PDB file of C-alpha atoms in Angstrom:
ATOM      1  CA  UNK A 137      24.942  71.538   4.235  1.00  0.00           C
ATOM      2  CA  UNK A 138      25.709  67.779   2.975  1.00  0.00           C
ATOM      3  CA  UNK A 139      29.600  66.893   2.139  1.00  0.00           C
ATOM      4  CA  UNK A 140      30.064  65.989  -1.604  1.00  0.00           C
ATOM      5  CA  UNK A 141      29.775  62.644  -2.310  1.00  0.00           C
ATOM      6  CA  UNK A 142      33.989  61.263  -2.823  1.00  0.00           C
ATOM      7  CA  UNK A 143      35.218  60.539  -6.281  1.00  0.00           C
ATOM      8  CA  UNK A 144      36.571  57.703  -7.277  1.00  0.00           C
ATOM      9  CA  UNK A 145      39.557  57.401  -9.245  1.00  0.00           C
ATOM     10  CA  UNK A 146      39.560  56.350 -12.212  1.00  0.00           C
ATOM     11  CA  UNK A 147      41.895  52.711 -11.178  1.00  0.00           C
ATOM     12  CA  UNK A 148      39.510  52.475  -8.179  1.00  0.00           C
ATOM     13  CA  UNK A 149      36.638  52.726 -11.185  1.00  0.00           C
ATOM     14  CA  UNK A 150      38.148  49.955 -12.729  1.00  0.00           C
ATOM     15  CA  UNK A 151      38.859  47.294 -10.439  1.00  0.00           C
ATOM     16  CA  UNK A 152      34.413  48.028  -9.567  1.00  0.00           C
ATOM     17  CA  UNK A 153      33.669  47.589 -13.942  1.00  0.00           C
ATOM     18  CA  UNK A 154      36.486  44.175 -13.815  1.00  0.00           C
ATOM     19  CA  UNK A 155      34.563  42.855 -10.437  1.00  0.00           C
ATOM     20  CA  UNK A 156      31.543  42.869 -12.741  1.00  0.00           C
ATOM     21  CA  UNK A 157      32.545  41.668 -16.550  1.00  0.00           C
ATOM     22  CA  UNK A 158      33.881  38.484 -13.957  1.00  0.00           C
ATOM     23  CA  UNK A 159      30.206  38.577 -12.443  1.00  0.00           C
ATOM     24  CA  UNK A 160      31.083  39.387  -9.685  1.00  0.00           C
ATOM     25  CA  UNK A 161      28.375  41.308  -8.318  1.00  0.00           C
ATOM     26  CA  UNK A 162      28.602  41.177  -4.552  1.00  0.00           C
ATOM     27  CA  UNK A 163      31.963  42.193  -4.714  1.00  0.00           C
ATOM     28  CA  UNK A 164      31.758  45.344  -7.293  1.00  0.00           C
ATOM     29  CA  UNK A 165      28.661  45.926  -4.599  1.00  0.00           C
ATOM     30  CA  UNK A 166      31.104  45.790  -1.301  1.00  0.00           C
ATOM     31  CA  UNK A 167      33.799  48.153  -3.768  1.00  0.00           C
ATOM     32  CA  UNK A 168      31.383  50.513  -4.327  1.00  0.00           C
ATOM     33  CA  UNK A 169      30.543  50.945  -0.956  1.00  0.00           C
ATOM     34  CA  UNK A 170      34.346  51.343   0.230  1.00  0.00           C
ATOM     35  CA  UNK A 171      35.898  53.628  -2.534  1.00  0.00           C
ATOM     36  CA  UNK A 172      33.189  55.929  -2.194  1.00  0.00           C
ATOM     37  CA  UNK A 173      33.517  56.361   2.185  1.00  0.00           C
ATOM     38  CA  UNK A 174      36.555  56.003   2.179  1.00  0.00           C
ATOM     39  CA  UNK A 175      35.649  57.977   5.995  1.00  0.00           C
ATOM     40  CA  UNK A 176      33.799  54.513   6.996  1.00  0.00           C
ATOM     41  CA  UNK A 177      37.363  51.518   5.035  1.00  0.00           C
ATOM     42  CA  UNK A 178      40.443  53.997   5.485  1.00  0.00           C
ATOM     43  CA  UNK A 179      40.997  52.298   9.485  1.00  0.00           C
ATOM     44  CA  UNK A 180      40.660  48.787   7.997  1.00  0.00           C
ATOM     45  CA  UNK A 181      42.887  46.082   7.572  1.00  0.00           C
ATOM     46  CA  UNK A 182      43.098  45.525   3.586  1.00  0.00           C
ATOM     47  CA  UNK A 183      41.963  41.274   4.583  1.00  0.00           C
ATOM     48  CA  UNK A 184      38.595  42.287   6.418  1.00  0.00           C
ATOM     49  CA  UNK A 185      37.511  45.291   3.571  1.00  0.00           C
ATOM     50  CA  UNK A 186      39.023  42.277   0.774  1.00  0.00           C
ATOM     51  CA  UNK A 187      36.281  40.093   3.652  1.00  0.00           C
ATOM     52  CA  UNK A 188      33.638  42.226   3.790  1.00  0.00           C
ATOM     53  CA  UNK A 189      33.936  42.374  -0.371  1.00  0.00           C
ATOM     54  CA  UNK A 190      34.175  38.347  -1.055  1.00  0.00           C
ATOM     55  CA  UNK A 191      31.447  38.412   2.091  1.00  0.00           C
ATOM     56  CA  UNK A 192      28.689  40.215   0.541  1.00  0.00           C
ATOM     57  CA  UNK A 193      29.472  38.571  -3.431  1.00  0.00           C
ATOM     58  CA  UNK A 194      29.075  34.974  -0.387  1.00  0.00           C
ATOM     59  CA  UNK A 195      25.372  36.593  -0.004  1.00  0.00           C
ATOM     60  CA  UNK A 196      25.074  37.486  -3.842  1.00  0.00           C
ATOM     61  CA  UNK A 197      25.244  34.607  -4.388  1.00  0.00           C
ATOM     62  CA  UNK A 198      23.469  32.530  -1.670  1.00  0.00           C
ATOM     63  CA  UNK A 199      20.719  34.168  -2.437  1.00  0.00           C
ATOM     64  CA  UNK A 200      20.769  33.939  -6.501  1.00  0.00           C
ATOM     65  CA  UNK A 201      20.823  30.675  -5.572  1.00  0.00           C
ATOM     66  CA  UNK A 202      17.910  30.339  -2.868  1.00  0.00           C
ATOM     67  CA  UNK A 203      15.486  32.751  -5.310  1.00  0.00           C
ATOM     68  CA  UNK A 204      15.837  30.508  -8.738  1.00  0.00           C
ATOM     69  CA  UNK A 205      15.058  27.589  -6.479  1.00  0.00           C
ATOM     70  CA  UNK A 206      12.103  29.374  -4.711  1.00  0.00           C
ATOM     71  CA  UNK A 207      11.236  29.714  -8.196  1.00  0.00           C
ATOM     72  CA  UNK A 208      11.204  26.001 -10.183  1.00  0.00           C
ATOM     73  CA  UNK A 209      10.513  24.691  -6.712  1.00  0.00           C
ATOM     74  CA  UNK A 210       6.479  25.567  -6.948  1.00  0.00           C
ATOM     75  CA  UNK A 211       6.188  27.228  -3.473  1.00  0.00           C
ATOM     76  CA  UNK A 212       3.682  29.865  -3.008  1.00  0.00           C
ATOM     77  CA  UNK A 213       5.151  31.726  -0.494  1.00  0.00           C
ATOM     78  CA  UNK A 214       8.422  32.771   1.392  1.00  0.00           C
ATOM     79  CA  UNK A 215       7.165  31.790   4.990  1.00  0.00           C
ATOM     80  CA  UNK A 216       9.916  30.635   6.655  1.00  0.00           C
ATOM     81  CA  UNK A 217      10.085  28.724   9.936  1.00  0.00           C
ATOM     82  CA  UNK A 218      10.138  31.814  12.403  1.00  0.00           C
ATOM     83  CA  UNK A 219       7.413  32.974  11.190  1.00  0.00           C
ATOM     84  CA  UNK A 220       5.791  30.079  13.226  1.00  0.00           C
ATOM     85  CA  UNK A 221       4.763  29.982  17.265  1.00  0.00           C
ATOM     86  CA  UNK A 222       5.313  27.664  19.754  1.00  0.00           C
ATOM     87  CA  UNK A 223       1.241  26.464  19.288  1.00  0.00           C
ATOM     88  CA  UNK A 224       2.119  22.758  21.400  1.00  0.00           C
ATOM     89  CA  UNK A 225      -2.087  22.661  21.588  1.00  0.00           C
ATOM     90  CA  UNK A 226      -2.557  22.620  18.102  1.00  0.00           C
ATOM     91  CA  UNK A 227       0.238  20.147  17.703  1.00  0.00           C
ATOM     92  CA  UNK A 228       3.082  23.207  16.923  1.00  0.00           C
ATOM     93  CA  UNK A 229       5.472  22.466  19.762  1.00  0.00           C
ATOM     94  CA  UNK A 230       9.100  24.370  19.835  1.00  0.00           C
ATOM     95  CA  UNK A 231      10.450  20.780  19.184  1.00  0.00           C
ATOM     96  CA  UNK A 232       8.492  20.450  15.764  1.00  0.00           C
ATOM     97  CA  UNK A 233       9.827  23.796  14.987  1.00  0.00           C
ATOM     98  CA  UNK A 234      13.717  22.680  15.344  1.00  0.00           C
ATOM     99  CA  UNK A 235      12.889  20.631  13.097  1.00  0.00           C
ATOM    100  CA  UNK A 236      12.533  21.813  10.224  1.00  0.00           C
ATOM    101  CA  UNK A 237      14.295  24.922  10.733  1.00  0.00           C
ATOM    102  CA  UNK A 238      17.940  22.849  11.741  1.00  0.00           C
ATOM    103  CA  UNK A 239      17.205  20.669   8.249  1.00  0.00           C
ATOM    104  CA  UNK A 240      18.398  17.533   9.658  1.00  0.00           C
ATOM    105  CA  UNK A 241      15.585  14.727   8.470  1.00  0.00           C
ATOM    106  CA  UNK A 242      17.452  15.705   5.404  1.00  0.00           C
ATOM    107  CA  UNK A 243      20.707  15.326   6.289  1.00  0.00           C
ATOM    108  CA  UNK A 244      19.071  11.751   7.590  1.00  0.00           C
ATOM    109  CA  UNK A 245      17.442  10.948   3.981  1.00  0.00           C
ATOM    110  CA  UNK A 246      14.018  11.202   6.664  1.00  0.00           C
ATOM    111  CA  UNK A 247      10.263  12.155   6.442  1.00  0.00           C
ATOM    112  CA  UNK A 248       7.517  13.550   7.834  1.00  0.00           C
ATOM    113  CA  UNK A 249       4.423  13.188   7.960  1.00  0.00           C
ATOM    114  CA  UNK A 250       1.465  16.016   8.725  1.00  0.00           C
ATOM    115  CA  UNK A 251      -1.847  14.740   9.340  1.00  0.00           C
ATOM    116  CA  UNK A 252      -4.511  17.099  10.202  1.00  0.00           C
ATOM    117  CA  UNK A 253      -8.024  19.009   9.200  1.00  0.00           C
ATOM    118  CA  UNK A 254      -8.669  20.319   7.027  1.00  0.00           C
ATOM    119  CA  UNK A 255      -6.774  24.778   7.625  1.00  0.00           C
ATOM    120  CA  UNK A 256      -5.117  23.474  10.452  1.00  0.00           C
ATOM    121  CA  UNK A 257      -1.055  24.276   8.839  1.00  0.00           C
ATOM    122  CA  UNK A 258      -0.163  21.575   7.310  1.00  0.00           C
ATOM    123  CA  UNK A 259      -0.143  23.467   3.978  1.00  0.00           C
ATOM    124  CA  UNK A 260       1.767  25.872   5.684  1.00  0.00           C
ATOM    125  CA  UNK A 261       4.584  24.143   7.807  1.00  0.00           C
ATOM    126  CA  UNK A 262       5.625  22.046   5.213  1.00  0.00           C
ATOM    127  CA  UNK A 263       5.903  25.052   2.553  1.00  0.00           C
ATOM    128  CA  UNK A 264       8.056  27.359   5.161  1.00  0.00           C
ATOM    129  CA  UNK A 265       9.877  24.269   6.210  1.00  0.00           C
ATOM    130  CA  UNK A 266      10.507  23.783   2.364  1.00  0.00           C
ATOM    131  CA  UNK A 267      11.772  27.553   1.803  1.00  0.00           C
ATOM    132  CA  UNK A 268      14.677  26.659   5.484  1.00  0.00           C
ATOM    133  CA  UNK A 269      15.255  23.931   3.284  1.00  0.00           C
ATOM    134  CA  UNK A 270      16.105  25.948   0.009  1.00  0.00           C
ATOM    135  CA  UNK A 271      17.492  28.855   2.811  1.00  0.00           C
ATOM    136  CA  UNK A 272      20.330  25.769   2.686  1.00  0.00           C
ATOM    137  CA  UNK A 273      21.111  25.009  -0.235  1.00  0.00           C
ATOM    138  CA  UNK A 274      18.937  21.907  -0.883  1.00  0.00           C
ATOM    139  CA  UNK A 275      17.676  21.520  -3.978  1.00  0.00           C
ATOM    140  CA  UNK A 276      12.872  20.734  -3.643  1.00  0.00           C
ATOM    141  CA  UNK A 277       9.380  21.336  -5.105  1.00  0.00           C
ATOM    142  CA  UNK A 278       5.798  20.762  -4.547  1.00  0.00           C
ATOM    143  CA  UNK A 279       3.345  18.736  -5.761  1.00  0.00           C
ATOM    144  CA  UNK A 280      -0.459  19.182  -4.657  1.00  0.00           C
ATOM    145  CA  UNK A 281      -1.437  15.507  -5.182  1.00  0.00           C
ATOM    146  CA  UNK A 282      -3.620  15.396  -7.483  1.00  0.00           C
ATOM    147  CA  UNK A 283      -1.478  17.587  -9.362  1.00  0.00           C
ATOM    148  CA  UNK A 284       1.624  15.206  -9.918  1.00  0.00           C
ATOM    149  CA  UNK A 285      -1.071  12.386 -10.083  1.00  0.00           C
ATOM    150  CA  UNK A 286      -2.390  14.116 -13.727  1.00  0.00           C
ATOM    151  CA  UNK A 287       1.033  14.204 -14.602  1.00  0.00           C
ATOM    152  CA  UNK A 288       1.789  10.970 -14.025  1.00  0.00           C
ATOM    153  CA  UNK A 289      -1.355   9.900 -15.576  1.00  0.00           C
ATOM    154  CA  UNK A 290      -0.770  11.684 -18.611  1.00  0.00           C
ATOM    155  CA  UNK A 291       2.723  11.292 -19.618  1.00  0.00           C
ATOM    156  CA  UNK A 292       4.431   8.372 -22.592  1.00  0.00           C
ATOM    157  CA  UNK A 293       6.927   5.826 -21.209  1.00  0.00           C
ATOM    158  CA  UNK A 294       9.646   7.930 -22.464  1.00  0.00           C
ATOM    159  CA  UNK A 295       8.782  10.865 -21.156  1.00  0.00           C
ATOM    160  CA  UNK A 296       7.598   9.487 -17.240  1.00  0.00           C
ATOM    161  CA  UNK A 297      11.201   7.924 -17.604  1.00  0.00           C
ATOM    162  CA  UNK A 298      12.359  11.473 -17.239  1.00  0.00           C
ATOM    163  CA  UNK A 299      10.334  13.712 -14.963  1.00  0.00           C
ATOM    164  CA  UNK A 300      10.673  10.920 -12.357  1.00  0.00           C
ATOM    165  CA  UNK A 301      15.027  11.326 -13.311  1.00  0.00           C
ATOM    166  CA  UNK A 302      14.154  15.552 -12.713  1.00  0.00           C
ATOM    167  CA  UNK A 303      12.320  13.949  -9.356  1.00  0.00           C
ATOM    168  CA  UNK A 304      15.246  11.428  -7.993  1.00  0.00           C
ATOM    169  CA  UNK A 305      17.126  14.560  -8.073  1.00  0.00           C
ATOM    170  CA  UNK A 306      15.320  15.915  -5.560  1.00  0.00           C
ATOM    171  CA  UNK A 307      16.263  16.651  -1.867  1.00  0.00           C
ATOM    172  CA  UNK A 308      13.359  17.349  -0.082  1.00  0.00           C
ATOM    173  CA  UNK A 309      10.150  16.544  -2.132  1.00  0.00           C
ATOM    174  CA  UNK A 310       6.503  17.648  -0.741  1.00  0.00           C
ATOM    175  CA  UNK A 311       3.276  16.089  -1.531  1.00  0.00           C
ATOM    176  CA  UNK A 312       0.110  17.970  -0.352  1.00  0.00           C
ATOM    177  CA  UNK A 313      -3.351  16.350   0.216  1.00  0.00           C
ATOM    178  CA  UNK A 314      -2.098  13.428   0.363  1.00  0.00           C
ATOM    179  CA  UNK A 315      -4.988  10.909  -0.434  1.00  0.00           C
ATOM    180  CA  UNK A 316      -7.729  12.869  -1.036  1.00  0.00           C
ATOM    181  CA  UNK A 317      -8.367   9.844  -3.987  1.00  0.00           C
ATOM    182  CA  UNK A 318      -8.358   6.803  -4.746  1.00  0.00           C
ATOM    183  CA  UNK A 319      -4.274   6.504  -6.690  1.00  0.00           C
ATOM    184  CA  UNK A 320      -4.386   3.410 -10.098  1.00  0.00           C
ATOM    185  CA  UNK A 321      -0.947   1.022  -9.341  1.00  0.00           C
ATOM    186  CA  UNK A 322       0.325   2.832 -12.159  1.00  0.00           C
ATOM    187  CA  UNK A 323       1.148   6.085  -9.834  1.00  0.00           C
ATOM    188  CA  UNK A 324       1.146   3.873  -7.175  1.00  0.00           C
ATOM    189  CA  UNK A 325       4.374   2.343  -9.624  1.00  0.00           C
ATOM    190  CA  UNK A 326       5.932   5.765  -9.817  1.00  0.00           C
ATOM    191  CA  UNK A 327       5.736   6.763  -6.482  1.00  0.00           C
ATOM    192  CA  UNK A 328       8.069   3.669  -5.172  1.00  0.00           C
ATOM    193  CA  UNK A 329      10.564   2.700  -8.123  1.00  0.00           C
ATOM    194  CA  UNK A 330      10.462   7.029  -7.552  1.00  0.00           C
ATOM    195  CA  UNK A 331      11.135   6.055  -3.537  1.00  0.00           C
ATOM    196  CA  UNK A 332      13.395   3.269  -4.226  1.00  0.00           C
ATOM    197  CA  UNK A 333      15.987   5.609  -6.098  1.00  0.00           C
ATOM    198  CA  UNK A 334      15.190   8.065  -3.444  1.00  0.00           C
ATOM    199  CA  UNK A 335      15.768   6.000  -0.385  1.00  0.00           C
ATOM    200  CA  UNK A 336      18.086   7.149   1.359  1.00  0.00           C
ATOM    201  CA  UNK A 337      19.630  10.268  -0.510  1.00  0.00           C
ATOM    202  CA  UNK A 338      16.322  12.535  -0.127  1.00  0.00           C
ATOM    203  CA  UNK A 339      13.485  13.866   2.683  1.00  0.00           C
ATOM    204  CA  UNK A 340       9.324  13.648   1.440  1.00  0.00           C
ATOM    205  CA  UNK A 341       6.714  15.336   3.223  1.00  0.00           C
ATOM    206  CA  UNK A 342       2.914  14.593   3.421  1.00  0.00           C
ATOM    207  CA  UNK A 343      -0.025  16.226   4.499  1.00  0.00           C
ATOM    208  CA  UNK A 344      -3.190  14.778   4.589  1.00  0.00           C
ATOM    209  CA  UNK A 345      -6.629  14.288   6.708  1.00  0.00           C
ATOM    210  CA  UNK A 346      -5.591  10.702   6.325  1.00  0.00           C
ATOM    211  CA  UNK A 347      -4.949   9.171   9.895  1.00  0.00           C
ATOM    212  CA  UNK A 348      -0.787   8.527  10.522  1.00  0.00           C
ATOM    213  CA  UNK A 349      -2.458   4.671  10.419  1.00  0.00           C
ATOM    214  CA  UNK A 350      -4.396   5.124   7.269  1.00  0.00           C
ATOM    215  CA  UNK A 351      -1.526   6.518   4.747  1.00  0.00           C
ATOM    216  CA  UNK A 352      -1.959   3.634   2.417  1.00  0.00           C
ATOM    217  CA  UNK A 353      -5.815   3.482   2.393  1.00  0.00           C
ATOM    218  CA  UNK A 354      -5.570   5.384  -1.383  1.00  0.00           C
ATOM    219  CA  UNK A 355      -4.232   2.340  -2.619  1.00  0.00           C
ATOM    220  CA  UNK A 356      -5.233  -1.221  -3.532  1.00  0.00           C
ATOM    221  CA  UNK A 357      -3.457  -4.134  -1.483  1.00  0.00           C
ATOM    222  CA  UNK A 358      -0.250  -4.906  -3.113  1.00  0.00           C
ATOM    223  CA  UNK A 359       3.654  -6.210  -3.177  1.00  0.00           C
ATOM    224  CA  UNK A 360       4.038  -3.065  -4.539  1.00  0.00           C
ATOM    225  CA  UNK A 361       2.480  -1.123  -1.802  1.00  0.00           C
ATOM    226  CA  UNK A 362       3.794  -2.422   1.168  1.00  0.00           C
ATOM    227  CA  UNK A 363       7.071  -2.050  -0.433  1.00  0.00           C
ATOM    228  CA  UNK A 364       6.027   1.695  -0.494  1.00  0.00           C
ATOM    229  CA  UNK A 365       5.151   1.442   2.939  1.00  0.00           C
ATOM    230  CA  UNK A 366       8.840  -0.006   3.786  1.00  0.00           C
ATOM    231  CA  UNK A 367      10.519   2.728   2.309  1.00  0.00           C
ATOM    232  CA  UNK A 368       8.294   5.935   3.169  1.00  0.00           C
ATOM    233  CA  UNK A 369       6.552   5.124   6.046  1.00  0.00           C
ATOM    234  CA  UNK A 370       9.318   3.282   8.110  1.00  0.00           C
ATOM    235  CA  UNK A 371       9.158   3.597  12.198  1.00  0.00           C
ATOM    236  CA  UNK A 372      12.325   6.295  11.716  1.00  0.00           C
ATOM    237  CA  UNK A 373      10.263   8.550  10.424  1.00  0.00           C
ATOM    238  CA  UNK A 374       8.553  10.887  11.707  1.00  0.00           C
ATOM    239  CA  UNK A 375       4.999  11.745  12.253  1.00  0.00           C
ATOM    240  CA  UNK A 376       2.742  15.370  13.698  1.00  0.00           C
ATOM    241  CA  UNK A 377      -0.661  15.322  13.696  1.00  0.00           C
ATOM    242  CA  UNK A 378      -1.478  18.898  14.321  1.00  0.00           C
ATOM    243  CA  UNK A 379      -5.507  19.352  16.011  1.00  0.00           C
ATOM    244  CA  UNK A 380      -7.648  22.290  16.137  1.00  0.00           C
ATOM    245  CA  UNK A 381     -10.272  24.613  14.467  1.00  0.00           C
ATOM    246  CA  UNK A 382      -9.948  25.594  10.717  1.00  0.00           C
ATOM    247  CA  UNK A 383      -7.394  28.694  10.668  1.00  0.00           C
ATOM    248  CA  UNK A 384      -8.789  29.568   6.940  1.00  0.00           C
ATOM    249  CA  UNK A 385     -11.039  32.652   6.737  1.00  0.00           C
ATOM    250  CA  UNK A 386     -10.220  34.360  10.330  1.00  0.00           C
ATOM    251  CA  UNK A 387      -8.638  36.556  11.161  1.00  0.00           C
ATOM    252  CA  UNK A 388      -5.518  35.563  11.232  1.00  0.00           C
ATOM    253  CA  UNK A 389      -5.106  34.222   8.421  1.00  0.00           C
ATOM    254  CA  UNK A 390      -6.207  37.538   6.891  1.00  0.00           C
ATOM    255  CA  UNK A 391      -4.060  39.581   8.530  1.00  0.00           C
ATOM    256  CA  UNK A 392      -1.364  37.044   7.685  1.00  0.00           C
ATOM    257  CA  UNK A 393      -1.007  34.847  11.492  1.00  0.00           C
ATOM    258  CA  UNK A 394       0.630  31.645  11.478  1.00  0.00           C
TER     259      UNK A 394
END
């Protein structure tokens, strides 16, 4: 026969309800677990039991924060860097994965360029980098470059200023499929102003089919283009070329492999 579930006292129930009233659901869940399984916790020092409750609350707050950031980020999948295995032959080696995992490039305000043919994993890798950034509390936003261009060119001056102010506070900005077409002076001006305001405060990841040497090709020559390059494509920024055949439509992609 199963042991009957232990009953909790009125005082214990009051503590659980009080924790929930204070929006400490993680703390309350752990407290409830301790009260309902006394054999596991009765011999544990009070300080240790309290630590378990506080850790549970901290974990719940972190999870909520991540989920809120993920919903706002426009990233499609919660793919992590740990889903990737080093494949030096494709340009994905262990040092690169470590860079994306520890997120120190964001602390240092460095940018990253992923260059390569379509289907080589640029979008998946940059999205996973965004997930890792959000796990560490860094706000992240993902845009397909053509979608961002449409937004920039469709807003009036006031709305565009507000949009730029929103992006200015983002720690990691991911611009996917950069350079599929030429960009207007309006787009260049916006990107240059944004790069200036985020300089040293946030990082940008570009994915592109352009070669690393051709990152300015989508813009007409101008002093603004040179200023944009000086802020976004510096010698201290990181550049990686992914190689190999397209992964799209393969058995590996259908099976969810990276």
